[in-house]
XYZ file of C-alpha atoms in Angstrom:
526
model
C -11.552 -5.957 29.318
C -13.218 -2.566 29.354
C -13.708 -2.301 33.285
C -10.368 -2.680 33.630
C -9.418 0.022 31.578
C -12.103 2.316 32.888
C -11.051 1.184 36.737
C -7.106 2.085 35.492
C -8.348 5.701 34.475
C -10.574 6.219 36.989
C -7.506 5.630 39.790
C -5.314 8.113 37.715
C -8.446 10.823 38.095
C -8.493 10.346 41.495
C -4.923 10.806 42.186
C -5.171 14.147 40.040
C -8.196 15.506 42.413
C -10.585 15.379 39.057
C -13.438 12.502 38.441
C -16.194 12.916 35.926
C -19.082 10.534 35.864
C -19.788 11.080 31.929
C -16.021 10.318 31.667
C -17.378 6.056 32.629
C -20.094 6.355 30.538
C -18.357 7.486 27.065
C -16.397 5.032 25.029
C -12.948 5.227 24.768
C -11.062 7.379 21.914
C -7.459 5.058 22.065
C -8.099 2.011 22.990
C -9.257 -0.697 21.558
C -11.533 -2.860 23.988
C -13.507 -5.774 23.435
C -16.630 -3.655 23.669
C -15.716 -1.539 20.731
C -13.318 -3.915 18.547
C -14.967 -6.879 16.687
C -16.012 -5.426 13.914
C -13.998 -6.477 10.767
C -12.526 -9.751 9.654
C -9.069 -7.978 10.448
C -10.445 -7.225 13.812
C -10.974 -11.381 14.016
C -7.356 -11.758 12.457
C -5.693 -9.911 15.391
C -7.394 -11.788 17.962
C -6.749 -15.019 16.145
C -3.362 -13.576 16.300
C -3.169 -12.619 19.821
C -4.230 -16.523 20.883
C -1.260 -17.924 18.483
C 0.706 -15.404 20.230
C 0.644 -17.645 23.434
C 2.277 -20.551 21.729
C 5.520 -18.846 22.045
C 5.720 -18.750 25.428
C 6.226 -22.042 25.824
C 9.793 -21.254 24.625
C 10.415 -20.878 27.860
C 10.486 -24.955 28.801
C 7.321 -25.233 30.526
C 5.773 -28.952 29.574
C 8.876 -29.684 27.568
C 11.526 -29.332 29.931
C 9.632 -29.763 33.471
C 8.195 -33.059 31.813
C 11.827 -34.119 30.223
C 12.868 -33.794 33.648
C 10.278 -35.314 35.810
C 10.892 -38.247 33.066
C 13.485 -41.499 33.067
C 14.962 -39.607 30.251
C 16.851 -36.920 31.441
C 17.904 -35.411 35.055
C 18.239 -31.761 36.322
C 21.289 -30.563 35.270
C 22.163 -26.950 34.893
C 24.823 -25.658 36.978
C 26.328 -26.655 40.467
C 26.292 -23.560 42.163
C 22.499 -23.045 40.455
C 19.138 -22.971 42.482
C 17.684 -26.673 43.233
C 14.034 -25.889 41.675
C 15.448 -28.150 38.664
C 16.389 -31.022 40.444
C 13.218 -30.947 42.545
C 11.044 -31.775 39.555
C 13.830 -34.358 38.652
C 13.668 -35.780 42.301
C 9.667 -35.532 43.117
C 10.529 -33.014 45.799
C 8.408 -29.821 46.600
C 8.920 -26.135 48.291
C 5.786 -24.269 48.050
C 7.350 -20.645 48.365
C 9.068 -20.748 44.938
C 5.654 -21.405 43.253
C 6.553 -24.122 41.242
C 4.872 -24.332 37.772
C 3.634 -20.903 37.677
C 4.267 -20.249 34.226
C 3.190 -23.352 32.730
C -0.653 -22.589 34.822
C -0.545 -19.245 33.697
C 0.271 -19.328 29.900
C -2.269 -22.479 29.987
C -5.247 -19.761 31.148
C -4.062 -17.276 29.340
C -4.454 -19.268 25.942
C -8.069 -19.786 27.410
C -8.709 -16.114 28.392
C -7.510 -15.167 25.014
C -9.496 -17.523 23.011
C -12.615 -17.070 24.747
C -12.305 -13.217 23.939
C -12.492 -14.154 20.714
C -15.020 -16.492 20.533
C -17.406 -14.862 22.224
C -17.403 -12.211 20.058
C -16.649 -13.976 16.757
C -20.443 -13.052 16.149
C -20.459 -9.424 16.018
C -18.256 -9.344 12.809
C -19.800 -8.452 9.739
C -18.426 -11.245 8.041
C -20.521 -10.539 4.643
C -20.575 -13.720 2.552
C -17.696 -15.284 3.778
C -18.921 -17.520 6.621
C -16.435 -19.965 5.797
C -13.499 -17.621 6.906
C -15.749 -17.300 10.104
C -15.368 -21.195 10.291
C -12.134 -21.287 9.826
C -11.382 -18.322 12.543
C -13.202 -20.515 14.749
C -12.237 -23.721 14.207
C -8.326 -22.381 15.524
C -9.706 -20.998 18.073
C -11.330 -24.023 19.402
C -8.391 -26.000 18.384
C -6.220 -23.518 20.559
C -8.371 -23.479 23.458
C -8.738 -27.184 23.693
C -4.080 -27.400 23.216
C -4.118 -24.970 26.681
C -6.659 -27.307 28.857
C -4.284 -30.502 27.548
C -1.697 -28.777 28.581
C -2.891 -28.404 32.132
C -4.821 -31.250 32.280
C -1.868 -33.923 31.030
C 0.543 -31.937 33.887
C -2.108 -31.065 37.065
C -5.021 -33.568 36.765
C -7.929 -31.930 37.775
C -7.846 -28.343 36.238
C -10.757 -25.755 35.775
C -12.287 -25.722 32.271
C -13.678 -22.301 30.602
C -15.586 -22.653 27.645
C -16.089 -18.349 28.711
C -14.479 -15.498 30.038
C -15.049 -15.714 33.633
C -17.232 -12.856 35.739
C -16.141 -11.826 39.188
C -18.743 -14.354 40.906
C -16.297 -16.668 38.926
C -13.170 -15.817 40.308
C -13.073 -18.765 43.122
C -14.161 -21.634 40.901
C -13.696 -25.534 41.774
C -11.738 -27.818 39.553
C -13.352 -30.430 37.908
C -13.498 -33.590 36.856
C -11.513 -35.298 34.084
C -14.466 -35.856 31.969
C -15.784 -32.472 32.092
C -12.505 -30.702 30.818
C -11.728 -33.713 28.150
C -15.434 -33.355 26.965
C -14.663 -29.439 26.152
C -11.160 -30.653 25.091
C -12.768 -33.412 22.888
C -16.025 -31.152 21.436
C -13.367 -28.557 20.677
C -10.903 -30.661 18.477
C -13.741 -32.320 16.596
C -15.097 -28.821 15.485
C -11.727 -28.519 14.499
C -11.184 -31.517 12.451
C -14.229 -31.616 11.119
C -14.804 -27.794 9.809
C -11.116 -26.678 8.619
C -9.857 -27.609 5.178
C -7.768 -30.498 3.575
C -4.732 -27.852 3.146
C -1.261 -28.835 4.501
C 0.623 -25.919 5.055
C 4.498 -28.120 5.004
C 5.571 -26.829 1.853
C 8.738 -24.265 1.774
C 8.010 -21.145 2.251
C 4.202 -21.499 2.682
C 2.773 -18.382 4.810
C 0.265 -20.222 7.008
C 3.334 -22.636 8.331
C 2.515 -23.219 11.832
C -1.865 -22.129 11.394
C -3.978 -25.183 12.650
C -4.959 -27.460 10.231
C -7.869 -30.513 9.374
C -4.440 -32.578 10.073
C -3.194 -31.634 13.209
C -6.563 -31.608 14.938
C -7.464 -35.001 13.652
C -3.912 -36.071 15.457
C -4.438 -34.022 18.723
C -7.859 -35.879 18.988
C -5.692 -39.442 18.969
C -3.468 -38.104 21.381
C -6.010 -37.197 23.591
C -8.096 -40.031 23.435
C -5.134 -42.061 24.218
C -3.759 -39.954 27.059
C -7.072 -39.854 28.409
C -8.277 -43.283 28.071
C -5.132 -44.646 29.332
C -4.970 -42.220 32.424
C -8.338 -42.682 33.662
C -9.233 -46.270 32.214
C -11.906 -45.212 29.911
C -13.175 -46.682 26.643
C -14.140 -43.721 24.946
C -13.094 -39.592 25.255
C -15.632 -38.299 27.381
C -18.319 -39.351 25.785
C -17.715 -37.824 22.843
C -15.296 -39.528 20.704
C -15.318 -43.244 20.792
C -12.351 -45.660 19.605
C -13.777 -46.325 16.324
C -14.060 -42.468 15.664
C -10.148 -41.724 17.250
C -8.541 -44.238 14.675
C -10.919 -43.449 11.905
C -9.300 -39.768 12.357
C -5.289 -40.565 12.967
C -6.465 -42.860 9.660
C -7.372 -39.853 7.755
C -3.966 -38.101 8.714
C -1.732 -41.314 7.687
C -3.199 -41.778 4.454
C -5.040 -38.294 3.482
C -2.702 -35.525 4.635
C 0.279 -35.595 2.393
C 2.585 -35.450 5.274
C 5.344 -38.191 5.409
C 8.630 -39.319 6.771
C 12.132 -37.113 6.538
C 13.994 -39.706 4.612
C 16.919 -39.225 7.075
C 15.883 -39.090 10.780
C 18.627 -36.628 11.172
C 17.701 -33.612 9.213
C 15.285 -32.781 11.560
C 17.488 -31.754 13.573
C 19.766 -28.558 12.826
C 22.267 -29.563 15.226
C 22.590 -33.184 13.772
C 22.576 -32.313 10.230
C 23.946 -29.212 10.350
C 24.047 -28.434 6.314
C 21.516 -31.256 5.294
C 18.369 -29.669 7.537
C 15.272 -30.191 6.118
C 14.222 -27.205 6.971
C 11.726 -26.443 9.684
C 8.827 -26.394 7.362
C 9.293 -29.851 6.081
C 6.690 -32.917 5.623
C 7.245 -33.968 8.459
C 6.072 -31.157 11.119
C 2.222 -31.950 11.054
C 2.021 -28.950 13.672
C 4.755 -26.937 14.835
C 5.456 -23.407 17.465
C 6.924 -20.904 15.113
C 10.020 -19.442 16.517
C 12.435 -16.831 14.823
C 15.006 -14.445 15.817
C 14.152 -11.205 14.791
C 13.489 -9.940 18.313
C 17.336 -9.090 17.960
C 17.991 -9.206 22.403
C 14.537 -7.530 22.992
C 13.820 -9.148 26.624
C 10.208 -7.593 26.298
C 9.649 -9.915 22.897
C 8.787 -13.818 22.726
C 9.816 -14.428 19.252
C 12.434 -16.719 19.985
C 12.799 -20.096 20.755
C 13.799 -19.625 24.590
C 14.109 -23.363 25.749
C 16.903 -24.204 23.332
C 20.133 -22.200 25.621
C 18.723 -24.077 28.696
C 19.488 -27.499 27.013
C 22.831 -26.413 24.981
C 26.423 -27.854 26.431
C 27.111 -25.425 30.002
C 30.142 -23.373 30.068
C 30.814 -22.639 26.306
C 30.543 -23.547 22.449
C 32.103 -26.807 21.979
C 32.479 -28.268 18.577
C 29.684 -26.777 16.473
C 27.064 -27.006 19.599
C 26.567 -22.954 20.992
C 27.177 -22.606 24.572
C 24.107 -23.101 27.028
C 22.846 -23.674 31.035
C 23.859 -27.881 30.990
C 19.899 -28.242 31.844
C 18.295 -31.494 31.793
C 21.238 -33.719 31.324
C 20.342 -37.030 29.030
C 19.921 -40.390 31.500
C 22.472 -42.705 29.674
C 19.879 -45.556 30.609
C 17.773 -43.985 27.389
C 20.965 -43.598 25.474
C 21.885 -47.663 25.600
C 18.175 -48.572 24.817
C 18.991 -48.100 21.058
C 19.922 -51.215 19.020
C 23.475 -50.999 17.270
C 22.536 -49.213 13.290
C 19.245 -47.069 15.525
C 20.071 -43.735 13.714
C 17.983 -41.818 16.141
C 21.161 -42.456 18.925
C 23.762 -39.909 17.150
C 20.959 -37.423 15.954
C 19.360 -36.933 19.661
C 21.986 -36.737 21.801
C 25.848 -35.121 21.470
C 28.016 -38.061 23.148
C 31.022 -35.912 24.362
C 33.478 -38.941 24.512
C 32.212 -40.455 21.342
C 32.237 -37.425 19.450
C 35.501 -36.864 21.372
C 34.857 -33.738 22.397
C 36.849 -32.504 25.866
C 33.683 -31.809 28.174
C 35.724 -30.690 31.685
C 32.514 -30.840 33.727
C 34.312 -29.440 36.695
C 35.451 -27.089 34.701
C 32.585 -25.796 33.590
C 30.348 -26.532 37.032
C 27.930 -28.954 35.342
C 25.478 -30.508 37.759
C 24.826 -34.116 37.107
C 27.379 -34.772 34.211
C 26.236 -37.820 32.211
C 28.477 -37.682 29.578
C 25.061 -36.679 27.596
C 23.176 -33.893 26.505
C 20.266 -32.871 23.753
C 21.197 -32.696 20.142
C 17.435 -32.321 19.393
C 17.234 -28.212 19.853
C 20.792 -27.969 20.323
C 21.480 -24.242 19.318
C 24.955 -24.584 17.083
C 27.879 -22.128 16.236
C 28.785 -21.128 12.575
C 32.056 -21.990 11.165
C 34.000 -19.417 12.593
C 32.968 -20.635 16.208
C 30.472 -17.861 16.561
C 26.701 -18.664 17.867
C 24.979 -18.348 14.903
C 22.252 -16.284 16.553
C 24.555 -13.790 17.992
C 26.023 -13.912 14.012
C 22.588 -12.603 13.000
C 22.537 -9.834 15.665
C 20.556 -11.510 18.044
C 21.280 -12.429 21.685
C 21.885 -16.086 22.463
C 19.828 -16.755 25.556
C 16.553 -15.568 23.508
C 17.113 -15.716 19.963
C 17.202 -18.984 18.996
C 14.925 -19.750 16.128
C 14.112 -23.225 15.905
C 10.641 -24.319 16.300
C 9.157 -26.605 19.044
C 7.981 -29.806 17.003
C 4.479 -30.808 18.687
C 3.040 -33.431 15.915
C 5.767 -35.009 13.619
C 4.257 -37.554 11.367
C 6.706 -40.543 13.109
C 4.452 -39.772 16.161
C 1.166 -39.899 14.181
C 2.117 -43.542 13.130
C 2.778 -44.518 16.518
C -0.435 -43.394 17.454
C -1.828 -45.400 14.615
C -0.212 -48.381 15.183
C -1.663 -48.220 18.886
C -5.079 -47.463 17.682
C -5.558 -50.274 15.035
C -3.512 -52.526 16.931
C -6.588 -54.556 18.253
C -9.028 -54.155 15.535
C -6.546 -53.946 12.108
C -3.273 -55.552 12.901
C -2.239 -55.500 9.657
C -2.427 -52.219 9.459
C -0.636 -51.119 13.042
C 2.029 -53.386 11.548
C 2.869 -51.300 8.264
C 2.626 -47.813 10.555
C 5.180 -49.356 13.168
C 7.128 -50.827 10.205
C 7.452 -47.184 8.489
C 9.015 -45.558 11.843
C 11.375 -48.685 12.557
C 12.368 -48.917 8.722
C 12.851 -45.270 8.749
C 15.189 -45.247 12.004
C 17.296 -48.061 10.735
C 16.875 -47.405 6.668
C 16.432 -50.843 6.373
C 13.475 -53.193 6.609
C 15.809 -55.889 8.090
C 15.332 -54.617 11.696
C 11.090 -55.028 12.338
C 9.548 -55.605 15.099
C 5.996 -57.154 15.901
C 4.095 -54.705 16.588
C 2.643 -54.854 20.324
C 1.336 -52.456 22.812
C 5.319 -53.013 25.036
C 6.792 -52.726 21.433
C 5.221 -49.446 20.497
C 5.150 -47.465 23.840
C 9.196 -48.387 23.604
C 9.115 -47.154 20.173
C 7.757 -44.225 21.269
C 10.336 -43.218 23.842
C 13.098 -44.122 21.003
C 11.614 -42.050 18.218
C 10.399 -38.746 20.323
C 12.963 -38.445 23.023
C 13.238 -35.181 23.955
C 10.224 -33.994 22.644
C 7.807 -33.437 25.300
C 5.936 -36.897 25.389
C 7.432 -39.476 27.748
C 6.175 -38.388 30.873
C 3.057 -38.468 30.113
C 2.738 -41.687 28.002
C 4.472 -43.065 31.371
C 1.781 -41.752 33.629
C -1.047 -43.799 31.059
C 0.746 -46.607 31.639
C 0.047 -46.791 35.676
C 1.894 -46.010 38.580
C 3.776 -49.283 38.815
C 4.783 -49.238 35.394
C 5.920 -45.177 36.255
C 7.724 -46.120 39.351
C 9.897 -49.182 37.698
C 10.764 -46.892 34.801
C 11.925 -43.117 36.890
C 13.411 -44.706 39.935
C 16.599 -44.640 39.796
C 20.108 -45.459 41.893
C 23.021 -45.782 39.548
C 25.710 -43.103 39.906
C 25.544 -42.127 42.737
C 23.738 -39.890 45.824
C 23.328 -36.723 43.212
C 21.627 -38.814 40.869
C 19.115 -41.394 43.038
C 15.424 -40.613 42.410
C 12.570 -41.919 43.577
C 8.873 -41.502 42.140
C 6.330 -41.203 44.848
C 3.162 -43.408 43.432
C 0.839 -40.910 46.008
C 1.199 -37.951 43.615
C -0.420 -40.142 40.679
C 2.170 -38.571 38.050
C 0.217 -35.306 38.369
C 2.914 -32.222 39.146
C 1.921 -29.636 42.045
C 0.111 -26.808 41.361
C 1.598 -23.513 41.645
C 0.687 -22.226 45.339
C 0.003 -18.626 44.627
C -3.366 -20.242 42.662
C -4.226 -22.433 45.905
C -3.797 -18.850 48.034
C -6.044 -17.090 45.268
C -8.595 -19.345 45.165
C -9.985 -18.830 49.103
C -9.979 -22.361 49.899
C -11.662 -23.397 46.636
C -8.062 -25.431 45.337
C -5.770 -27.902 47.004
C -2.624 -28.996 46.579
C -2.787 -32.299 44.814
C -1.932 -35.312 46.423
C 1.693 -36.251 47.706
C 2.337 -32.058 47.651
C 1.763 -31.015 50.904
């Protein structure tokens, strides 16, 4: 970080006529620089800080919506007369001169960069006694680093881990294989679960709401053994955590967390509760993105939830939903998969007809008009028909407040249930049995709990959310192509999933252009 600052002043010395040689040798008086900074625990804190800080720009969309989209669950959307990049990830089509994915590539490596930084330097604080402090910095900063390579990995395949800042021999480097980035992904969690604390920060009000925790990182590991087993047909994560050691952890969560079930599925979700919200810091939220709206229409702020207008119904508020883009419209072939008293139907999606509300979509130039759209983040309006954002002061396309749910409990079951399935069926039973009883609030409408049964669970209970994409691509191509293809209703809404590209997304092509040769497009891009 410091030759960059010296190679900025040393440009703005030239341009004045004036260079001094002592001037590159003395430290510098304002800024803080990596060099000169890691000193104090507070010096830590801010770095800690500055990795957290890259959470919230996946407000944006990024994995969520590109995934939602690429998905059987939802299509394009957004408006007629809008540009087509949204319906390209819908349809598996690709134009390499709008750089598709940039953001997601660059906010994954950025989260890297940043952790690394701190990591590096982690030792250089005089941490006096408190070494455990020193664990804990580091043990979020692991956890961090390892979230940013999933998050590349799970959407590009082959990515390029860092376990360090890179040097400028660096700058071209190859992408690797799987088991080299899920065996820094893998050594990463398990420091995490394994050094931070038994707290659980979902309690109202709690300060360190949305910090890493023992919890979450025990979680992330099963999701990441699964992903990555089931991807690349493995029996173990990278040869570091084996099958025994994933369920002993998502054990540990279920039974030694203290996070449960929202008695009512719909109070997690402000739009289909309205009044009755649990609250964003509630048992359920084993590991959530922080949003709020205090940036109050700053454009050069990310402290809002910035995903949530895309989604919201296009053209203006209609009943207590706040007006929106229309993007990612809900496949109604997800919408008739839930069984008659399924809960989760009403609170995930608004159902204009059946909530008879008068969506013109003509009217209102929505592409791909399902009759469908997402309740889940749904931004609303307050009584008075006013966004309730915009109520607060704040502007409506960046400062929406609700946070990004990345590890509810319901999904930590799930990923029990699949992990003792063939070793404790007994026990995958009673975790399957809490999310179905939950759904239906009865225990009249079980299901034995199989491997079809849970992975269709699992698209019921997290629709919306970020995860069927890529539980479709561990399931196989054939099993991806029967579920995305698609022909009912018509020409604007026919897709068909090309089995060459593997499930993996393109990579952005200014990073194939940077790299000299070094990167290629992945397969079925070209």
């Amino acid at each position: 970080m410091k030759r960059y600052i010296k190679l900025f002043a040393l440009s703005s010395l030239l341009v004045l006529g004036a260079c001094s040689e002592d001037f590159l040798e003395n430290e510098p008086y304002t800024d803080k620089v990596t060099e000169n900074f890691y000193k104090t625990p507070s010096d830590a804190f801010e770095g800690l800080v500055a990795v957290y800080d890259v959470l919230q720009r996946e407000a944006y969309g990024g994995p969520l919506l590109i995934s939602e989209q690429a998905s059987d669950d939802c299509f394009g959307g957004y408006g007629i007369a809008d540009a087509q990049s949204d319906i390209e990830w819908d349809r598996f089509l690709y134009v390499s001169d709008k750089d598709m994915n940039k953001d997601v590539w660059s906010n994954a490596y950025l989260g890297i960069y940043r952790a690394n930084i701190l990591l590096e330097n982690i030792d250089k604080v005089n941490w006096g006694s408190d070494t455990a402090l020193k664990t804990r910095y580091e043990a979020e900063a692991r956890f961090l680093r390892a979230h940013f390579h999933f998050t590349a990995a799970k959407m590009f395949g082959d990515i390029i881990p860092l376990d360090h800042t890179v040097t400028t021999s660096e700058f071209e480097l190859p992408r690797q294989a799987p088991e080299v980035t899920y065996a820094l992904i893998a050594s990463d969690l398990k420091f995490a679960a394994d050094n931070l604390g038994p707290e659980n920060y979902s309690q109202a009000g709690n300060a360190n709401y949305g910090r890493i925790t023992k919890w979450a990182a025990e979680a992330y590991l099963a999701r990441t053994f699964l992903f990555y087993t089931g991807t690349y047909g493995k029996a173990d994560l990278a040869g570091v955590v084996s099958k025994a050691e994933a369920t002993a952890y998502i054990n540990d969560v279920v039974n030694n967390s203290g996070h449960g079930l929202v008695a009512d599925f719909a109070n997690l979700w402000l739009a289909a509760s309205f009044e009755n919200f649990a609250g964003e810091d509630n048992t359920e939220m084993v590991w959530a993105v922080r949003f709020n709206g205090s940036g109050k229409g700053n454009w050069d702020l990310h402290e809002g939830n910035r995903f949530q207008v895309n989604i919201a119904p296009r053209g203006g508020a209609i009943g207590r939903y706040a007006t929106g883009w229309g993007g990612a419209t809900v496949n109604p072939k997800l919408v008739s998969l839930y069984e008659a008293g399924d809960t989760r139907k009403a609170a995930s999606f608004i159902d204009y007809a059946g909530e008879g509300l008068n969506f013109d979509p003509q009217a209102r130039e929505q592409r791909q008009y399902t009759g469908y759209s997402w309740k889940k983040y749904c931004p609303i309006t307050n009584e008075a028909g006013t966004a309730v954002v915009e109520a607060n002061g704040g502007n409506f396309q960046i400062d929406n407040y609700q946070d990004y749910a990345i590890i509810r409990f319901s999904d930590v079951l799930l990923m029990a249930a699949e992990l003792n399935l063939s070793s404790n069926q007994a026990l995958a039973q009673a975790d399957f049995d809490r999310v179905r009883d939950r759904a239906f609030k009865n225990t009249t409408n079980r299901k034995t709990a199989s491997i079809e049964n849970i992975m269709k669970e699992r698209q019921l209970e997290l629709a919306l959310e970020g995860h069927r994409y890529f539980d479709l691509i561990r399931q196989g191509m054939t099993a991806m192509k029967l579920a995305i293809d698609n022909t009912a209703g018509g020409s604007q809404f026919t897709v068909t999933f090309r089995t060459e590209t593997q499930g993996w997304l393109p990579l952005p092509q200014s990073q194939i252009i940077l790299s000299n040769g070094t990167i290629t497009q992945n397969p079925g891009w070209n």
